[in-house]
Short mmCIF file of C-alpha atoms and ligand atoms in Angstrom, two decimals:
data_model
loop_
_atom_site.label_atom_id
_atom_site.label_comp_id
_atom_site.label_asym_id
_atom_site.label_seq_id
_atom_site.Cartn_x
_atom_site.Cartn_y
_atom_site.Cartn_z
CA MET B 56 7.46 36.68 -3.22
CA THR B 57 3.66 37.72 -2.66
CA THR B 58 1.88 36.11 -0.95
CA GLN B 59 -1.71 35.67 -2.47
CA THR B 60 -4.67 34.00 0.15
CA THR B 61 -7.56 35.35 -1.33
CA SER B 62 -6.69 34.39 -5.16
CA VAL B 63 -7.59 30.65 -4.78
CA PRO B 64 -11.63 30.11 -5.79
CA LEU B 65 -13.13 27.40 -2.87
CA VAL B 66 -15.45 25.25 -3.93
CA ASP B 67 -18.50 23.68 -2.61
CA LEU B 68 -18.51 20.20 -0.96
CA ASN B 69 -22.08 18.20 -0.64
CA ASP B 70 -21.46 18.06 2.74
CA GLY B 71 -21.91 22.08 3.16
CA ASN B 72 -17.93 22.78 3.96
CA ARG B 73 -15.65 23.92 0.98
CA MET B 74 -12.39 22.93 0.16
CA PRO B 75 -9.47 25.65 -2.23
CA GLN B 76 -10.09 24.33 -6.01
CA LEU B 77 -5.73 24.33 -5.83
CA GLY B 78 -4.03 22.31 -2.84
CA PHE B 79 -0.44 21.42 -2.61
CA GLY B 80 0.58 17.56 -2.78
CA VAL B 81 3.53 16.13 -0.80
CA PHE B 82 3.64 13.01 -2.41
CA GLN B 83 6.79 11.33 -2.61
CA VAL B 84 8.17 13.90 -0.80
CA PRO B 85 11.09 12.29 1.91
CA ALA B 86 10.01 13.31 5.33
CA GLU B 87 12.90 15.16 6.53
CA GLU B 88 11.87 17.92 3.56
CA THR B 89 8.95 18.34 3.76
CA ALA B 90 8.35 20.63 6.13
CA GLU B 91 10.14 23.38 4.24
CA ALA B 92 7.92 22.84 1.13
CA VAL B 93 5.00 22.88 2.70
CA GLY B 94 6.49 26.21 4.52
CA HIS B 95 7.35 27.44 0.78
CA ALA B 96 3.80 26.75 -0.18
CA LEU B 97 2.36 28.18 2.06
CA ARG B 98 4.12 31.64 1.77
CA ALA B 99 2.96 30.98 -1.68
CA GLY B 100 -0.38 31.11 -1.30
CA TYR B 101 -1.51 27.62 -1.07
CA ARG B 102 -3.98 27.33 2.21
CA SER B 103 -4.81 23.01 0.92
CA ILE B 104 -1.98 20.19 1.56
CA ASP B 105 -2.84 16.52 0.35
CA THR B 106 -1.06 14.06 2.13
CA ALA B 107 -1.63 10.52 3.46
CA ALA B 108 -0.63 7.64 6.31
CA ALA B 109 1.90 6.46 3.73
CA TYR B 110 4.09 9.14 2.55
CA GLY B 111 5.19 9.20 5.93
CA ASN B 112 5.34 12.34 6.42
CA GLU B 113 2.38 13.86 7.77
CA GLU B 114 5.12 15.21 11.04
CA GLY B 115 6.21 17.70 8.32
CA VAL B 116 3.03 18.90 7.59
CA ARG B 117 2.18 19.17 11.28
CA ASP B 118 5.93 21.54 11.53
CA ALA B 119 5.14 23.58 8.66
CA VAL B 120 1.65 24.35 9.50
CA GLN B 121 2.70 25.07 13.44
CA THR B 122 5.15 27.86 12.30
CA SER B 123 3.63 29.41 9.70
CA GLY B 124 1.92 31.32 11.87
CA LEU B 125 -1.30 30.76 10.24
CA ASP B 126 -4.52 29.93 12.03
CA ARG B 127 -5.70 26.58 11.63
CA SER B 128 -9.29 27.25 10.19
CA GLU B 129 -7.20 29.18 7.38
CA LEU B 130 -6.30 25.74 6.07
CA PHE B 131 -7.62 22.51 4.39
CA ILE B 132 -6.02 19.95 5.05
CA THR B 133 -6.26 15.81 3.43
CA THR B 134 -4.96 13.28 4.73
CA LYS B 135 -5.32 9.13 3.57
CA LEU B 136 -6.21 5.80 4.75
CA PHE B 137 -3.97 3.57 3.33
CA ASN B 138 -4.44 -0.50 2.24
CA THR B 139 -3.65 -2.31 5.01
CA GLU B 140 -6.04 -0.46 7.70
CA HIS B 141 -9.51 -1.42 5.99
CA GLY B 142 -12.13 -2.69 8.15
CA ARG B 143 -14.00 -1.17 11.94
CA ASP B 144 -11.21 -1.66 14.16
CA LYS B 145 -8.09 -0.14 11.69
CA ALA B 146 -10.25 2.03 10.48
CA ARG B 147 -10.39 4.05 13.94
CA LYS B 148 -6.83 3.24 14.55
CA ALA B 149 -5.41 4.97 11.46
CA PHE B 150 -7.65 8.30 12.12
CA GLU B 151 -5.74 8.69 15.63
CA GLU B 152 -2.58 8.12 14.23
CA SER B 153 -3.14 10.08 10.98
CA LEU B 154 -4.35 13.59 13.46
CA SER B 155 -2.26 12.68 16.63
CA LYS B 156 0.80 12.77 13.85
CA LEU B 157 -0.94 16.23 11.87
CA GLY B 158 -2.08 18.09 14.91
CA GLY B 159 -4.68 19.90 16.04
CA ASP B 160 -7.91 18.57 17.04
CA TYR B 161 -9.48 17.48 13.61
CA ILE B 162 -9.18 16.29 9.95
CA ASP B 163 -10.62 18.94 7.39
CA LEU B 164 -10.90 15.49 4.37
CA TYR B 165 -10.14 12.11 5.41
CA LEU B 166 -10.13 9.54 2.43
CA ILE B 167 -10.02 6.13 1.94
CA HIS B 168 -6.71 5.70 -0.81
CA TRP B 169 -7.74 2.98 -2.08
CA PRO B 170 -10.87 0.58 -2.33
CA VAL B 171 -9.23 -2.68 -2.19
CA PRO B 172 -11.56 -4.71 -3.78
CA SER B 173 -9.98 -7.98 -3.29
CA LYS B 174 -10.54 -7.17 0.52
CA ASP B 175 -14.08 -6.06 0.43
CA LEU B 176 -13.83 -4.37 3.21
CA TYR B 177 -14.68 -1.04 2.00
CA VAL B 178 -18.21 -0.29 2.81
CA GLU B 179 -17.58 -1.51 6.58
CA THR B 180 -14.61 1.57 6.14
CA TRP B 181 -16.27 3.65 4.82
CA GLU B 182 -19.31 3.29 7.53
CA THR B 183 -16.26 4.26 10.04
CA LEU B 184 -15.59 7.18 7.75
CA CYS B 185 -19.16 8.39 8.55
CA ALA B 186 -19.10 7.45 12.09
CA LEU B 187 -16.55 9.68 12.32
CA ARG B 188 -17.92 12.65 10.88
CA GLU B 189 -20.98 12.13 12.92
CA ASP B 190 -18.38 12.56 15.95
CA GLY B 191 -16.79 15.52 15.02
CA ARG B 192 -13.57 14.32 14.36
CA VAL B 193 -13.69 15.17 10.05
CA ARG B 194 -15.02 17.48 8.56
CA SER B 195 -15.85 15.85 5.32
CA ILE B 196 -15.38 12.58 3.99
CA GLY B 197 -14.29 10.97 0.33
CA VAL B 198 -12.63 8.24 -1.23
CA SER B 199 -9.59 7.84 -3.76
CA ASN B 200 -9.47 5.64 -6.78
CA PHE B 201 -13.03 4.72 -6.41
CA GLN B 202 -14.44 3.28 -9.65
CA PRO B 203 -18.56 4.08 -10.22
CA ASP B 204 -19.13 0.49 -8.63
CA HIS B 205 -17.34 1.40 -5.40
CA LEU B 206 -18.52 4.35 -5.11
CA GLU B 207 -22.56 2.52 -5.73
CA ARG B 208 -21.89 0.18 -3.32
CA ILE B 209 -20.55 2.96 -0.52
CA ILE B 210 -24.01 5.60 -1.45
CA ASP B 211 -26.77 2.56 -1.25
CA ALA B 212 -25.33 0.53 2.49
CA THR B 213 -24.86 4.45 3.72
CA GLY B 214 -27.25 6.62 1.93
CA VAL B 215 -23.53 9.41 2.53
CA VAL B 216 -22.28 10.84 -0.82
CA PRO B 217 -18.57 11.20 -0.33
CA THR B 218 -17.46 14.63 -0.97
CA VAL B 219 -14.57 14.31 -2.88
CA ASN B 220 -13.56 11.24 -4.78
CA GLN B 221 -9.60 11.10 -5.89
CA ILE B 222 -8.35 10.38 -9.03
CA GLU B 223 -5.22 9.49 -11.86
CA LEU B 224 -6.32 12.46 -13.84
CA HIS B 225 -3.86 15.08 -16.46
CA PRO B 226 -4.15 15.50 -20.23
CA ARG B 227 -2.95 12.02 -21.02
CA LEU B 228 -5.94 10.28 -18.88
CA GLN B 229 -9.00 12.11 -18.72
CA GLN B 230 -11.81 9.39 -17.67
CA PRO B 231 -14.66 11.36 -19.32
CA GLU B 232 -17.07 8.91 -18.19
CA LEU B 233 -15.67 8.89 -14.11
CA ARG B 234 -16.04 12.04 -14.11
CA ARG B 235 -19.49 12.38 -15.00
CA PHE B 236 -20.97 10.02 -12.83
CA ASP B 237 -19.11 11.79 -10.16
CA ALA B 238 -20.32 15.17 -11.43
CA GLU B 239 -24.18 13.62 -11.30
CA ARG B 240 -23.80 12.27 -7.73
CA GLY B 241 -22.27 16.11 -6.93
CA ILE B 242 -19.10 14.62 -5.57
CA ILE B 243 -16.06 16.82 -6.58
CA THR B 244 -13.73 15.35 -8.79
CA GLU B 245 -9.58 15.84 -7.84
CA ALA B 246 -6.74 15.07 -9.88
CA TRP B 247 -3.96 13.20 -8.67
CA SER B 248 -0.74 13.27 -10.75
CA PRO B 249 -2.45 16.43 -12.67
CA LEU B 250 0.48 17.22 -14.17
CA GLY B 251 0.78 13.44 -15.45
CA LYS B 252 4.26 13.50 -12.51
CA GLY B 253 5.59 15.69 -15.30
CA GLU B 254 6.05 13.71 -18.26
CA LEU B 255 4.25 14.87 -20.37
CA LEU B 256 5.16 19.20 -20.22
CA ASP B 257 6.79 18.56 -23.25
CA ASP B 258 3.81 17.57 -25.53
CA PRO B 259 3.87 19.69 -28.38
CA VAL B 260 0.61 20.51 -28.17
CA ILE B 261 0.91 21.42 -24.55
CA GLU B 262 3.89 23.80 -25.01
CA ALA B 263 2.16 25.36 -28.55
CA ILE B 264 -0.75 26.64 -26.00
CA ALA B 265 1.82 27.66 -23.24
CA SER B 266 3.37 30.50 -25.54
CA GLU B 267 0.74 31.56 -26.86
CA HIS B 268 -0.35 32.54 -23.98
CA GLY B 269 3.58 33.52 -22.12
CA ARG B 270 2.96 30.83 -19.55
CA THR B 271 4.56 27.15 -18.88
CA PRO B 272 3.04 23.94 -20.09
CA ALA B 273 2.38 23.36 -16.28
CA GLN B 274 0.26 26.70 -15.61
CA VAL B 275 -1.35 25.37 -19.19
CA VAL B 276 -2.19 21.67 -17.53
CA LEU B 277 -3.33 23.58 -14.32
CA ARG B 278 -5.41 25.55 -15.95
CA TRP B 279 -7.13 23.40 -17.74
CA HIS B 280 -8.21 20.81 -14.49
CA ILE B 281 -9.36 24.17 -13.45
CA GLN B 282 -11.51 25.31 -16.31
CA LEU B 283 -12.82 21.48 -16.12
CA GLY B 284 -13.94 22.01 -12.28
CA ASN B 285 -11.84 19.50 -11.28
CA VAL B 286 -9.52 19.70 -7.74
CA VAL B 287 -5.54 20.30 -8.32
CA ILE B 288 -3.38 18.99 -6.08
CA PRO B 289 0.59 19.75 -7.74
CA LYS B 290 3.64 18.48 -5.77
CA SER B 291 6.59 20.18 -6.59
CA VAL B 292 9.72 20.11 -4.43
CA THR B 293 11.21 23.64 -6.70
CA PRO B 294 10.45 26.54 -4.83
CA SER B 295 10.19 28.09 -8.35
CA ARG B 296 7.99 25.73 -9.47
CA ILE B 297 5.90 25.67 -5.69
CA GLU B 298 5.46 29.79 -7.11
CA GLU B 299 4.04 29.08 -10.57
CA ASN B 300 1.79 25.98 -9.86
CA VAL B 301 -0.17 28.66 -7.35
CA ARG B 302 -0.50 31.75 -10.52
CA LEU B 303 -3.30 30.73 -12.25
CA PHE B 304 -6.20 33.02 -11.81
CA ASP B 305 -5.02 35.43 -14.21
CA PHE B 306 -5.31 33.35 -16.93
CA GLU B 307 -7.65 32.35 -19.25
CA LEU B 308 -7.75 29.13 -22.32
CA GLY B 309 -10.44 29.68 -25.16
CA GLU B 310 -12.75 26.90 -25.76
CA GLU B 311 -10.36 25.60 -28.57
CA GLU B 312 -7.61 25.86 -26.76
CA MET B 313 -9.58 23.08 -23.90
CA GLN B 314 -10.26 20.98 -27.15
CA ARG B 315 -7.13 20.32 -28.89
CA LEU B 316 -6.12 19.51 -24.30
CA SER B 317 -8.97 17.35 -24.55
CA GLU B 318 -7.81 15.78 -27.91
CA LEU B 319 -4.26 14.46 -25.65
CA ASP B 320 -6.24 11.75 -24.20
CA ARG B 321 -4.50 8.39 -24.27
CA GLY B 322 -6.49 6.59 -21.19
CA GLU B 323 -3.00 6.00 -20.04
CA ARG B 324 -2.14 5.56 -16.52
CA THR B 325 0.96 6.53 -15.08
CA GLY B 326 -0.17 4.40 -11.45
CA PRO B 327 -2.31 1.92 -10.35
CA ASP B 328 -5.02 0.38 -11.56
CA PRO B 329 -7.70 1.30 -8.61
CA ASP B 330 -9.41 -2.49 -9.37
CA THR B 331 -6.25 -4.57 -8.44
CA PHE B 332 -3.83 -2.15 -6.72
CA VAL B 333 -3.67 -3.62 -3.15
CA ARG B 334 -0.08 -2.19 -1.76
CA PRO B 335 2.96 -0.71 -3.14
N1 NAP M 149 -4.70 9.36 -4.52
C1 NAP M 149 -3.50 8.92 -4.96
O1 NAP M 149 -3.73 7.05 -5.19
C2 NAP M 149 -2.72 9.97 -5.45
C3 NAP M 149 -1.56 9.21 -6.18
C4 NAP M 149 -0.13 10.19 -6.49
C5 NAP M 149 -0.50 11.35 -6.35
N2 NAP M 149 -1.32 11.74 -5.24
C6 NAP M 149 -1.14 13.25 -5.37
O2 NAP M 149 -1.20 14.31 -6.01
C7 NAP M 149 -0.16 14.42 -5.90
C8 NAP M 149 0.25 15.19 -7.38
O3 NAP M 149 0.65 14.52 -8.08
P1 NAP M 149 1.72 13.79 -8.59
O4 NAP M 149 2.95 13.98 -7.51
O5 NAP M 149 1.88 12.04 -8.27
O6 NAP M 149 2.83 14.47 -9.81
P2 NAP M 149 1.77 15.93 -10.39
O7 NAP M 149 1.53 16.78 -9.35
O8 NAP M 149 1.33 14.98 -11.60
O9 NAP M 149 4.38 16.13 -10.87
C9 NAP M 149 4.54 15.64 -10.19
C10 NAP M 149 6.00 15.88 -11.03
O10 NAP M 149 5.94 17.35 -11.80
C11 NAP M 149 6.75 18.03 -11.46
N3 NAP M 149 6.59 19.35 -11.63
C12 NAP M 149 5.76 19.91 -10.99
N4 NAP M 149 5.77 21.26 -10.97
C13 NAP M 149 6.86 21.23 -12.18
C14 NAP M 149 6.78 22.24 -12.94
N5 NAP M 149 5.64 24.14 -12.59
N6 NAP M 149 7.19 22.62 -14.04
C15 NAP M 149 7.88 21.16 -14.87
N7 NAP M 149 7.43 20.26 -13.37
C16 NAP M 149 7.23 20.32 -12.61
C17 NAP M 149 7.61 17.64 -9.62
O11 NAP M 149 9.18 17.90 -9.51
P3 NAP M 149 9.98 18.76 -8.47
O12 NAP M 149 9.53 18.10 -7.51
O13 NAP M 149 11.31 18.17 -9.12
O14 NAP M 149 9.79 19.98 -8.77
C18 NAP M 149 7.47 16.40 -9.61
O15 NAP M 149 8.52 15.48 -10.41
C19 NAP M 149 0.49 14.28 -4.67
O16 NAP M 149 1.43 14.72 -4.79
C20 NAP M 149 -0.44 13.47 -3.83
O17 NAP M 149 -0.73 14.40 -2.75
C21 NAP M 149 -2.08 11.32 -4.84
#
């Protein structure tokens, strides 16, 4: 396997930091399999890892990083504060727990996992993330699953614009208004379930474009995201797929192909609605 350390482009965040446009997601990777999967991803050339307190596998990420032989400065680690940890005191404690499980003395990107509007604490939680950044415990802060009204509230309250909004995004849920809203405020849109959990890969349009390029459907979908400017974090525990999903930077989709893919939008979520989701 070739190690490709330089092929993944970096995107500029609004706080002066940069992050890889492609990362490796570990949602639903069992704790005991995480170190192996992340280790394989690092050998395949991924340098960004997306985990969360709620995934229960931050220690597996740490183990893979520690045995990788890579310098911590070469890596970009994201984790997230879960829904039960909103509010100033809980948020500080949750951050410390994640940092201690991940090891090292900083996190690259810390996200509020869901806004949980029914608790009405996400502004206070955002203020806490701002303080953690001021203290140098985290390099960049952002949010996940935030709708425009949630974003507006935290920006109005603190003047601090999140670097990233990580949202469900794939050809069947393209969220053009939310992506535009993010872009207008200098927020990078990061796509979770970028492959629609693998369920849309047999779509005939995607398959046809893949065969025209001699690529796989997953590579076509991920390349579509990349050309839209999204950050992507596909997950796989299958070594050949982990390798396949990083090989996106030596081909390009034409305008007409991008258009055909944009016509697959059905506004169809695979995950929960951010306005109502509290916890699993
Ligand atoms: N912020 C949030 O609320 C949130 C929510 C969900 C996810 N996320 C993040 O986003 C990441 C990705 O989302 P996701 O895991 O839900 O879904 P995904 O990356 O869209 O899809 C993962 C599924 O697709 C399969 N797959 C991966 N590569 C493939 C390929 N090349 N060919 C065929 N099938 C392939 C995987 O199977 P195998 O693993 O069996 O190979 C797995 O079943 C997560 O791991 C997590 O880091 C964030």
